[in-house]
Short mmCIF file of C-alpha atoms (C1' of nucleotides) in Angstrom, two decimals:
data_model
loop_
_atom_site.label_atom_id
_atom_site.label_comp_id
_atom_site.label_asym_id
_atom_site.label_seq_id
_atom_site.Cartn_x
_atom_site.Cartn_y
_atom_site.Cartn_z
CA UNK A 1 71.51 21.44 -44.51
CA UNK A 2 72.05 24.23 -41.75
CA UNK A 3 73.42 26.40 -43.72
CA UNK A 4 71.22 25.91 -46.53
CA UNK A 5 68.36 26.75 -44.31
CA UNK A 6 69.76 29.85 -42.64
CA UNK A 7 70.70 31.23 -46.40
CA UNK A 8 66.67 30.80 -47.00
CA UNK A 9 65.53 32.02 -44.16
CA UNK A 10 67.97 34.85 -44.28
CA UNK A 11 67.02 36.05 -47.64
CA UNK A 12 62.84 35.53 -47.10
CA UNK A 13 63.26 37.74 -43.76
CA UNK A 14 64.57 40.47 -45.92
CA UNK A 15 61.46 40.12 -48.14
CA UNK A 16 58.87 37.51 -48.94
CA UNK A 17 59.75 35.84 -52.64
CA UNK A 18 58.98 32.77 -55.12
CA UNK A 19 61.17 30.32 -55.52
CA UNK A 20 62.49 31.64 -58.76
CA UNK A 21 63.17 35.00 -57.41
CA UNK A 22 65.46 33.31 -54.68
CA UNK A 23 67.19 30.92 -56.91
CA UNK A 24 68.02 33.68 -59.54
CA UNK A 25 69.08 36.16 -56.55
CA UNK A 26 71.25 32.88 -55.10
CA UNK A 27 72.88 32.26 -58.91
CA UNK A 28 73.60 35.21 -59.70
CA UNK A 29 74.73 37.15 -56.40
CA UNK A 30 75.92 34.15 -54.22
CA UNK A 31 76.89 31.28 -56.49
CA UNK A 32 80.82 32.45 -54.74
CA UNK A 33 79.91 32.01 -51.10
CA UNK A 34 77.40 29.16 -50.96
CA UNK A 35 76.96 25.78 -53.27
CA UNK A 36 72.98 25.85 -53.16
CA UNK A 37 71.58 24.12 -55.70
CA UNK A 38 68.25 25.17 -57.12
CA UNK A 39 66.86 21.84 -56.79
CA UNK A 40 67.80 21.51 -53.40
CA UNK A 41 66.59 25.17 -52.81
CA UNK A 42 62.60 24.04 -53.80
CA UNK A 43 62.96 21.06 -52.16
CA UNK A 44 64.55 22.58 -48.72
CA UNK A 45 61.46 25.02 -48.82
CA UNK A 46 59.10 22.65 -49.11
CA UNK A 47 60.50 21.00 -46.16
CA UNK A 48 60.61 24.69 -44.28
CA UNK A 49 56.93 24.41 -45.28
CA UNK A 50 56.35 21.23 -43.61
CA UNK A 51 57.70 22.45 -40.43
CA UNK A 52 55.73 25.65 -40.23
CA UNK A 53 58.87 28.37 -40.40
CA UNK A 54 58.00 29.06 -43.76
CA UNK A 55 54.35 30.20 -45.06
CA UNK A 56 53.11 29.83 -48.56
CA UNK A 57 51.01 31.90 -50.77
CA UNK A 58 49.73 31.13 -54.42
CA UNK A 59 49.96 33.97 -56.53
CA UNK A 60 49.42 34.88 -60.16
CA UNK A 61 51.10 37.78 -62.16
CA UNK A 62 48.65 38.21 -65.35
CA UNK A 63 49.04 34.90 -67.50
CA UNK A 64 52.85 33.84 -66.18
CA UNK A 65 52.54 30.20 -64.60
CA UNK A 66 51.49 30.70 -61.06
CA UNK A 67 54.02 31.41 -58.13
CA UNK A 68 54.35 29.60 -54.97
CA UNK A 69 55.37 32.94 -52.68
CA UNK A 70 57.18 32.11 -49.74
CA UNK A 71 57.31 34.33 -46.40
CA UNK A 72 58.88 33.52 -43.13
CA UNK A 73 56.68 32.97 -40.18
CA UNK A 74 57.38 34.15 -36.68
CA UNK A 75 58.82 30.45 -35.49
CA UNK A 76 61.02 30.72 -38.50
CA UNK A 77 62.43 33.87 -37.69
CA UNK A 78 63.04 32.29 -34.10
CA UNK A 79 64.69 28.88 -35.85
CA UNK A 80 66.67 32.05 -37.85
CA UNK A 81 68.07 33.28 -35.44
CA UNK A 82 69.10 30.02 -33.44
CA UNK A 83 70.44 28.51 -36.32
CA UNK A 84 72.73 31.92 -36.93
CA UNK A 85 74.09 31.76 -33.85
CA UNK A 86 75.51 28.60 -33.79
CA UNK A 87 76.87 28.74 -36.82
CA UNK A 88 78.77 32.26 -36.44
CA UNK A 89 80.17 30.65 -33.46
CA UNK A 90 80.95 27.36 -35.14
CA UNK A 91 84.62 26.75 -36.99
CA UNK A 92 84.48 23.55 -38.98
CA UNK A 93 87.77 21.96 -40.73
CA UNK A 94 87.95 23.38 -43.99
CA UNK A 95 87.74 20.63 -46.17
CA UNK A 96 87.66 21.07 -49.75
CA UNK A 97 87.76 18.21 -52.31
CA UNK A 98 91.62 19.01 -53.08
CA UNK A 99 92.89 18.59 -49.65
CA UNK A 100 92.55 14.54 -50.38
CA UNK A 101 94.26 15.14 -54.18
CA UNK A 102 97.13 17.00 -51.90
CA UNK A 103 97.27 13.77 -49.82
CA UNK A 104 97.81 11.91 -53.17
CA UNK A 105 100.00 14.60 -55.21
CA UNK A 106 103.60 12.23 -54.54
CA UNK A 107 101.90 9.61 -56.91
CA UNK A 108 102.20 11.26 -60.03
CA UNK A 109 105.46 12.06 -61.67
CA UNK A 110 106.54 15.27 -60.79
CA UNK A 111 106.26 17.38 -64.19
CA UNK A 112 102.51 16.01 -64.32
CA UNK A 113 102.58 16.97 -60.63
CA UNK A 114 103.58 20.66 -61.25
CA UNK A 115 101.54 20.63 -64.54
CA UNK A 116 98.38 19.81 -62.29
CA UNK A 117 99.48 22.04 -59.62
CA UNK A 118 99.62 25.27 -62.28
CA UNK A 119 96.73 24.78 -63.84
CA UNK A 120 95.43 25.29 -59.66
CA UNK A 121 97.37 28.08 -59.53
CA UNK A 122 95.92 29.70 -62.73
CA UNK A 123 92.59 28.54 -61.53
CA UNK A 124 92.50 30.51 -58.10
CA UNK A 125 94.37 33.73 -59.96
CA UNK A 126 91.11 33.44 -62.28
CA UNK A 127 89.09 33.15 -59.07
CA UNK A 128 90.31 35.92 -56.64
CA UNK A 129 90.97 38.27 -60.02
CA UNK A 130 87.02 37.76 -60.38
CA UNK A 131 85.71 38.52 -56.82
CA UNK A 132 88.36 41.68 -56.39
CA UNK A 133 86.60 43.05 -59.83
CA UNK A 134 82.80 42.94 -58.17
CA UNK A 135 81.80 46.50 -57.51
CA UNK A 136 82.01 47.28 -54.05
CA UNK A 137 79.10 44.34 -53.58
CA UNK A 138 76.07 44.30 -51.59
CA UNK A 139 77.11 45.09 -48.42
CA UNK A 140 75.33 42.16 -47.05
CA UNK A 141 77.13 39.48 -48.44
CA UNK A 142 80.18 41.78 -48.01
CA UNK A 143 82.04 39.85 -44.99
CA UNK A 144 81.70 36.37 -46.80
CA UNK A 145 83.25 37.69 -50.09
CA UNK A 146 85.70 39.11 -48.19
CA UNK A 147 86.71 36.47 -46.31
CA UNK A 148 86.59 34.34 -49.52
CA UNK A 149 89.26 36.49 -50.94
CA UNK A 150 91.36 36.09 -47.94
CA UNK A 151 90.89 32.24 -47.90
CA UNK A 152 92.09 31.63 -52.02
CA UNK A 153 95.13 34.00 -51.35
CA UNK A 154 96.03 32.35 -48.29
CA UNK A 155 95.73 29.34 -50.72
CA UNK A 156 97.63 30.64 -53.13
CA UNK A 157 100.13 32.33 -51.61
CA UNK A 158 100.51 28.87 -49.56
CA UNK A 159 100.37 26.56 -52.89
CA UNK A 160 102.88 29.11 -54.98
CA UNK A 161 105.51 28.13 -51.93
CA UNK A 162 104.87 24.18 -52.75
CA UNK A 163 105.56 24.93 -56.00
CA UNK A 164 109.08 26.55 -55.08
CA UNK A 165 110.33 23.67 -53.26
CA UNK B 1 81.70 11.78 -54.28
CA UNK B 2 84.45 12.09 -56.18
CA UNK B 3 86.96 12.71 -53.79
CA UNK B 4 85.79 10.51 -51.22
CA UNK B 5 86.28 8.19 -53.93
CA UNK B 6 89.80 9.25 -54.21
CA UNK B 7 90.60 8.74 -50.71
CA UNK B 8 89.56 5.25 -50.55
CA UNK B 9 91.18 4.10 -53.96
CA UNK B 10 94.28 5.93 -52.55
CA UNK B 11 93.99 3.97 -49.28
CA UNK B 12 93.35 0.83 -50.89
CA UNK B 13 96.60 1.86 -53.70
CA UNK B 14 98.98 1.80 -50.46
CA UNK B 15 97.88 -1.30 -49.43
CA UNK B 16 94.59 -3.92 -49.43
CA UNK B 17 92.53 -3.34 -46.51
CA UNK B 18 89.24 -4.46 -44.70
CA UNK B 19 86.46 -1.41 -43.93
CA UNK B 20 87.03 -1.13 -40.25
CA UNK B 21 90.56 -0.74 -40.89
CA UNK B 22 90.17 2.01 -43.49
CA UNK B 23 87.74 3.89 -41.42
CA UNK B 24 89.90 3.31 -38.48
CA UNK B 25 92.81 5.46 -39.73
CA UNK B 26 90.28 8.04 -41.29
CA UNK B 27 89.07 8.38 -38.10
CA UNK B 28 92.42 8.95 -36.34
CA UNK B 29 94.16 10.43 -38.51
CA UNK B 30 92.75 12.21 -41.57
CA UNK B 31 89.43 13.49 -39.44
CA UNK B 32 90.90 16.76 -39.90
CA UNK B 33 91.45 16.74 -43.63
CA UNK B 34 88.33 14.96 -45.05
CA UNK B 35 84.60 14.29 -43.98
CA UNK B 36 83.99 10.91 -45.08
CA UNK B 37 82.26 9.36 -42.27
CA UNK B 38 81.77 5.14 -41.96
CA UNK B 39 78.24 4.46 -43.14
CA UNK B 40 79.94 6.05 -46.61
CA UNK B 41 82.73 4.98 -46.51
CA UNK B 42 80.90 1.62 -46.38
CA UNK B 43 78.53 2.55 -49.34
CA UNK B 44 80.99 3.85 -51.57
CA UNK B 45 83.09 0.88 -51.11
CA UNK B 46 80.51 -1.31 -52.26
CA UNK B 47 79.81 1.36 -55.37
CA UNK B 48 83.43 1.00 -55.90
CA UNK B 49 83.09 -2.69 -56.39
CA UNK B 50 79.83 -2.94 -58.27
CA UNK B 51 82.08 -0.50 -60.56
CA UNK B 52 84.69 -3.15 -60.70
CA UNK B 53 86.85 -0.22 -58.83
CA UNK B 54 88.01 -2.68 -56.51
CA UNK B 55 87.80 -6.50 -55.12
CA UNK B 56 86.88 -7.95 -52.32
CA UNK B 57 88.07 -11.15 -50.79
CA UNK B 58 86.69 -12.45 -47.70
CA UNK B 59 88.52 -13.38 -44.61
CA UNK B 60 88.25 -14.80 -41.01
CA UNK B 61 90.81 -14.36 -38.27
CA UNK B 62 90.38 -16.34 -35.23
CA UNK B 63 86.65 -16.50 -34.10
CA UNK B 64 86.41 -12.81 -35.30
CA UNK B 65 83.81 -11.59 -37.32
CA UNK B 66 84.41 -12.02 -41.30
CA UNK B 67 85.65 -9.63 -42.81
CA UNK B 68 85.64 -8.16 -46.55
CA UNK B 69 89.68 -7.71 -47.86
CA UNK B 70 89.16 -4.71 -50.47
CA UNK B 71 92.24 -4.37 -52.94
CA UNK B 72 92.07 -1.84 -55.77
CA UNK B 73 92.16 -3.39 -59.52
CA UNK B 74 93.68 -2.15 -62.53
CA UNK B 75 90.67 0.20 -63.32
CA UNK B 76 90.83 1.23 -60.56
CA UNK B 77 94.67 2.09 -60.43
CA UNK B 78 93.71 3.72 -63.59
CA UNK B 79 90.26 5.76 -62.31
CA UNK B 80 92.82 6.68 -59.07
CA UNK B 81 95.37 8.75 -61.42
CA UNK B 82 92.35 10.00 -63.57
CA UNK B 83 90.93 11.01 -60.32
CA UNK B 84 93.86 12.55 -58.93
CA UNK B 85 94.86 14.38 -61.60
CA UNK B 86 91.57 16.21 -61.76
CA UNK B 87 91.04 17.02 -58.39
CA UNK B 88 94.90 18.58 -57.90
CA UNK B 89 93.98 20.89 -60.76
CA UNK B 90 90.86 22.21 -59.28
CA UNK B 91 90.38 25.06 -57.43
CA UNK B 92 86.81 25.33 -56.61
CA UNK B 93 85.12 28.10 -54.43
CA UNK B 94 86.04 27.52 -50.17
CA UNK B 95 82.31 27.38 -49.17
CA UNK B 96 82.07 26.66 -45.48
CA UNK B 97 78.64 27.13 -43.34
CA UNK B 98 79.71 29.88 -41.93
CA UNK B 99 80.01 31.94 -44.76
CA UNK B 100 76.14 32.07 -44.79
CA UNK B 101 76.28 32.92 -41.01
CA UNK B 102 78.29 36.03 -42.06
CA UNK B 103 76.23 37.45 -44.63
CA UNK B 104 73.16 37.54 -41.56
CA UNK B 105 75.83 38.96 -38.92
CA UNK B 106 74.40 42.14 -39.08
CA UNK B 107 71.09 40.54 -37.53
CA UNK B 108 72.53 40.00 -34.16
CA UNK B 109 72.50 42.96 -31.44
CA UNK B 110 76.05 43.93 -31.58
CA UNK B 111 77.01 42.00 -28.26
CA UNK B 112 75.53 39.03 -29.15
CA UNK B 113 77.85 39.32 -32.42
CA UNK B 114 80.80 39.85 -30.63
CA UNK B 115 80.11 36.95 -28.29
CA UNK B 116 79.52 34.55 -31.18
CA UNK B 117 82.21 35.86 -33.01
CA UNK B 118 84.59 35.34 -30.28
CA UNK B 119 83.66 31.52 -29.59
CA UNK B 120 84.25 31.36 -33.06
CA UNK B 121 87.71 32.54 -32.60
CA UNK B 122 88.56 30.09 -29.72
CA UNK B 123 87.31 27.34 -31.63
CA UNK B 124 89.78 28.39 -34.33
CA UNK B 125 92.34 28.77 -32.09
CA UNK B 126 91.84 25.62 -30.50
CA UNK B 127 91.97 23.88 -33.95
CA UNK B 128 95.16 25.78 -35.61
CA UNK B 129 96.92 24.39 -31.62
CA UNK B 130 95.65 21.26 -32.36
CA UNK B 131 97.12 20.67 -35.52
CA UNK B 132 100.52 22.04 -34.26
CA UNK B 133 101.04 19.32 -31.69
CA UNK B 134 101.01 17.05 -34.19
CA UNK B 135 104.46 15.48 -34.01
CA UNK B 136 105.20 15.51 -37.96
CA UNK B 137 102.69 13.85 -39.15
CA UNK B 138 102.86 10.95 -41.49
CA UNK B 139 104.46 12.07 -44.59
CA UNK B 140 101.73 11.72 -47.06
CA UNK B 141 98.81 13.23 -45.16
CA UNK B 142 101.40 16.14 -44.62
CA UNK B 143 100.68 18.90 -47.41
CA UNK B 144 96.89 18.37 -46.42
CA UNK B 145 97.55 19.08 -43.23
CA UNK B 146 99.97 22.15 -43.51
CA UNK B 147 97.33 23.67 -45.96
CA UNK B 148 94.78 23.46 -43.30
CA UNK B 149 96.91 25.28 -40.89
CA UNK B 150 97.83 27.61 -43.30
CA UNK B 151 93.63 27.99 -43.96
CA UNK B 152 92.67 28.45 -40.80
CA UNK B 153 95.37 30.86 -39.40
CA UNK B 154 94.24 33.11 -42.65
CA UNK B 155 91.12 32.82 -41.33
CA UNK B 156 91.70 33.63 -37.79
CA UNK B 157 93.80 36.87 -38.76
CA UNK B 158 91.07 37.35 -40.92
CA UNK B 159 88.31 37.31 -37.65
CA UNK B 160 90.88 39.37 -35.43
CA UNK B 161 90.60 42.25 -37.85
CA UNK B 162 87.05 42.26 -38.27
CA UNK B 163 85.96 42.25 -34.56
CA UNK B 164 88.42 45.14 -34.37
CA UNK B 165 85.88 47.33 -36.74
"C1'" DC C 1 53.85 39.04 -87.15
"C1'" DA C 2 56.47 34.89 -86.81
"C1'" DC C 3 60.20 32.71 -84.65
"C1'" DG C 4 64.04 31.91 -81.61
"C1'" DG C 5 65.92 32.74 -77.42
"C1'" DA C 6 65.52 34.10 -72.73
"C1'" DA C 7 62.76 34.29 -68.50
"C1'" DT C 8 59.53 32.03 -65.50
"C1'" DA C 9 58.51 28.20 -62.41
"C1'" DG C 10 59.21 24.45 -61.20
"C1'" DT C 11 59.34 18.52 -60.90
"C1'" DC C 12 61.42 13.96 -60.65
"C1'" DA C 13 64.24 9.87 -60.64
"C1'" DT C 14 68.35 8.80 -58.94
"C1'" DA C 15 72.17 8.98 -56.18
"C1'" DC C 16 74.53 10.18 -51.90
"C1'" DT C 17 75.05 10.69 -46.85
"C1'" DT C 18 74.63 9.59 -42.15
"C1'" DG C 19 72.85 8.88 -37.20
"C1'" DA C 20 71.39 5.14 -35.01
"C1'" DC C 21 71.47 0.48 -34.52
"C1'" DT C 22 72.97 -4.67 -34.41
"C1'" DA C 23 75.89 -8.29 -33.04
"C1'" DT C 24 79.85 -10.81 -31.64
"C1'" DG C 25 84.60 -11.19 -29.74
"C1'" DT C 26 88.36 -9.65 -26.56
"C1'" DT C 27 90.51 -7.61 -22.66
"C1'" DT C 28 90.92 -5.86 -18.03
"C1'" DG C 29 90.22 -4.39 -13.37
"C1'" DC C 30 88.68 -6.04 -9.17
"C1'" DG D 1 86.44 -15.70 -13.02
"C1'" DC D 2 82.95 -12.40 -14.34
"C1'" DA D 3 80.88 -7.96 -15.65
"C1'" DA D 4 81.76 -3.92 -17.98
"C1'" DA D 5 84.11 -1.60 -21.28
"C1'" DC D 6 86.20 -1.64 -25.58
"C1'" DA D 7 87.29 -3.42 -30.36
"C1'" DT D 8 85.60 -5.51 -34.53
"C1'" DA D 9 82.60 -5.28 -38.57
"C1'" DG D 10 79.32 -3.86 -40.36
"C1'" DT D 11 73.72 -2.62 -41.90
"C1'" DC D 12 69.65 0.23 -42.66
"C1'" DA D 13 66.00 3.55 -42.78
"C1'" DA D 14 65.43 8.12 -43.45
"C1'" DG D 15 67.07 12.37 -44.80
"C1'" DT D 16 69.42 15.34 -48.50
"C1'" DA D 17 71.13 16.81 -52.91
"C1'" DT D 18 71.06 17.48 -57.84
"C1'" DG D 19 71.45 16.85 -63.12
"C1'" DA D 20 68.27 16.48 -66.37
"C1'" DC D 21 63.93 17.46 -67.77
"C1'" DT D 22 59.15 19.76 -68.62
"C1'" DA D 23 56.18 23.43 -69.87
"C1'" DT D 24 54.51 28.00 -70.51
"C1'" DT D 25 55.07 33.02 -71.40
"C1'" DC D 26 57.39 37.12 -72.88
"C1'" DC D 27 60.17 39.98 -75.88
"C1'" DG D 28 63.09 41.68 -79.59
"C1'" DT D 29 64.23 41.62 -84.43
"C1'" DG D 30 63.95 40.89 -89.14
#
DNA sequence: CACGGAATAGTCATACTTGACTATGTTTGC
DNA sequence: GCAAACATAGTCAAGTATGACTATTCCGTG
């Protein structure tokens, strides 16, 4: 949820916004670098609400359904800026869903093995072909596609030398 | 879910075992390559059975506590190779937390950057060392291992060039 | 100027996850 | 020979996440 909350705060320190605005800015600029959910975006701000680091204001834009405009408040740029630190100084495990498949891959015959195993290979290709063909992005979310890159060629480089032996 | 799923079915494939007993060798030895944690393991296993994923069998050693015996079942054996087969084909997006924390980087004073930054670092360090003196690990959990080293040293390189900028 | 599709702005039931807790049995150092 | 630490075997309340759904407004095109 950390993370989740320092994305939000992040992006409503740059400028107050409405739910929609963030979830359309999140789907459509960051769907690479984070997994936040719209869902879980209203509901995480309405618990931001409930402890004070975000303020609401209703607002109305001629006859569109009316807006719940969220801005940070001065504890939540405080709880921002803790929550930042730790995690640029934090290193997890990386754990991705296929780590456990990789645990597994011996029980499966070994053409449907490498038949799996390409279709990864095609599948992070597709991926790192994608973020090298964004314009030189926003410079803000710059470092995390960046790093992205590096991280699914590392995996691919990695995976293509499974496939060898 | 679904690869926590995986994990356990795989588990349980090898051979029929009681929960503390599965989460005992998650614990020691596949802490670095998956996230499950006990209260879920506990939950899914009993999702897993209300699915008909697996059976249990209760049993009583001694004066010890009961236990529940889980051993998978033919669907199961089944869902396991549907499951694996999906998951070893994936390749979804590496999201970590700290993704997010790089986007904000730019919020810190400089220093304070470089400081977090460079915890960061020893923490990988400290991880990619850890997984080294690993004397060669238990075949199976292998590959997930050697991809994780192979992760995290990309990453590290990764960190040493940026704090050189 | 009517109609379909996209944009706007969310809500909700359901499912998943986990820190904290319970409770008994076994071993070990002194 | 007993108290403390450790192993065994879980449970539960509370927090989080999300696919599916609702409902209105705007805009372009025939």
């Amino acid at each position: 949820m950390d993370h989740h909350a320092l994305l939000l705060l992040g992006l409503l320190k740059n400028q107050a916004q409405h739910g929609y605005q963030l979830n359309d800015f999140i789907e459509k600029n960051l769907a690479r670098v984070t997994n936040l959910k719209k869902a879980t975006a209203y509901a995480l701000l309405e618990r931001l609400r409930e402890s004070g680091l975000v303020a609401v204001k209703l607002e109305q834009e001629g006859n569109r359904p009316p807006r719940k405009v969220y801005a940070i408040t001065q504890s939540g740029e405080t709880e921002f800026l803790n929550l930042l630190r730790t995690e640029l100084s934090s290193a997890e495990p990386i754990s991705s869903p296929e780590s456990t498949a990789l645990m597994f891959m011996s029980e499966l015959e070994p053409d449907e093995r490498m038949a799996c195993l390409n279709i990864r290979l095609e599948k992070l290709n597709a991926h790192i072909a994608n973020l090298e063909n964004i314009p030189t992005h926003k410079s803000a979310v710059n470092f995390a596609l960046e790093r992205q890159v590096v991280l699914l060629k590392a995996d691919r480089n990695w995976l293509m030398g499974v496939l060898e032996r």
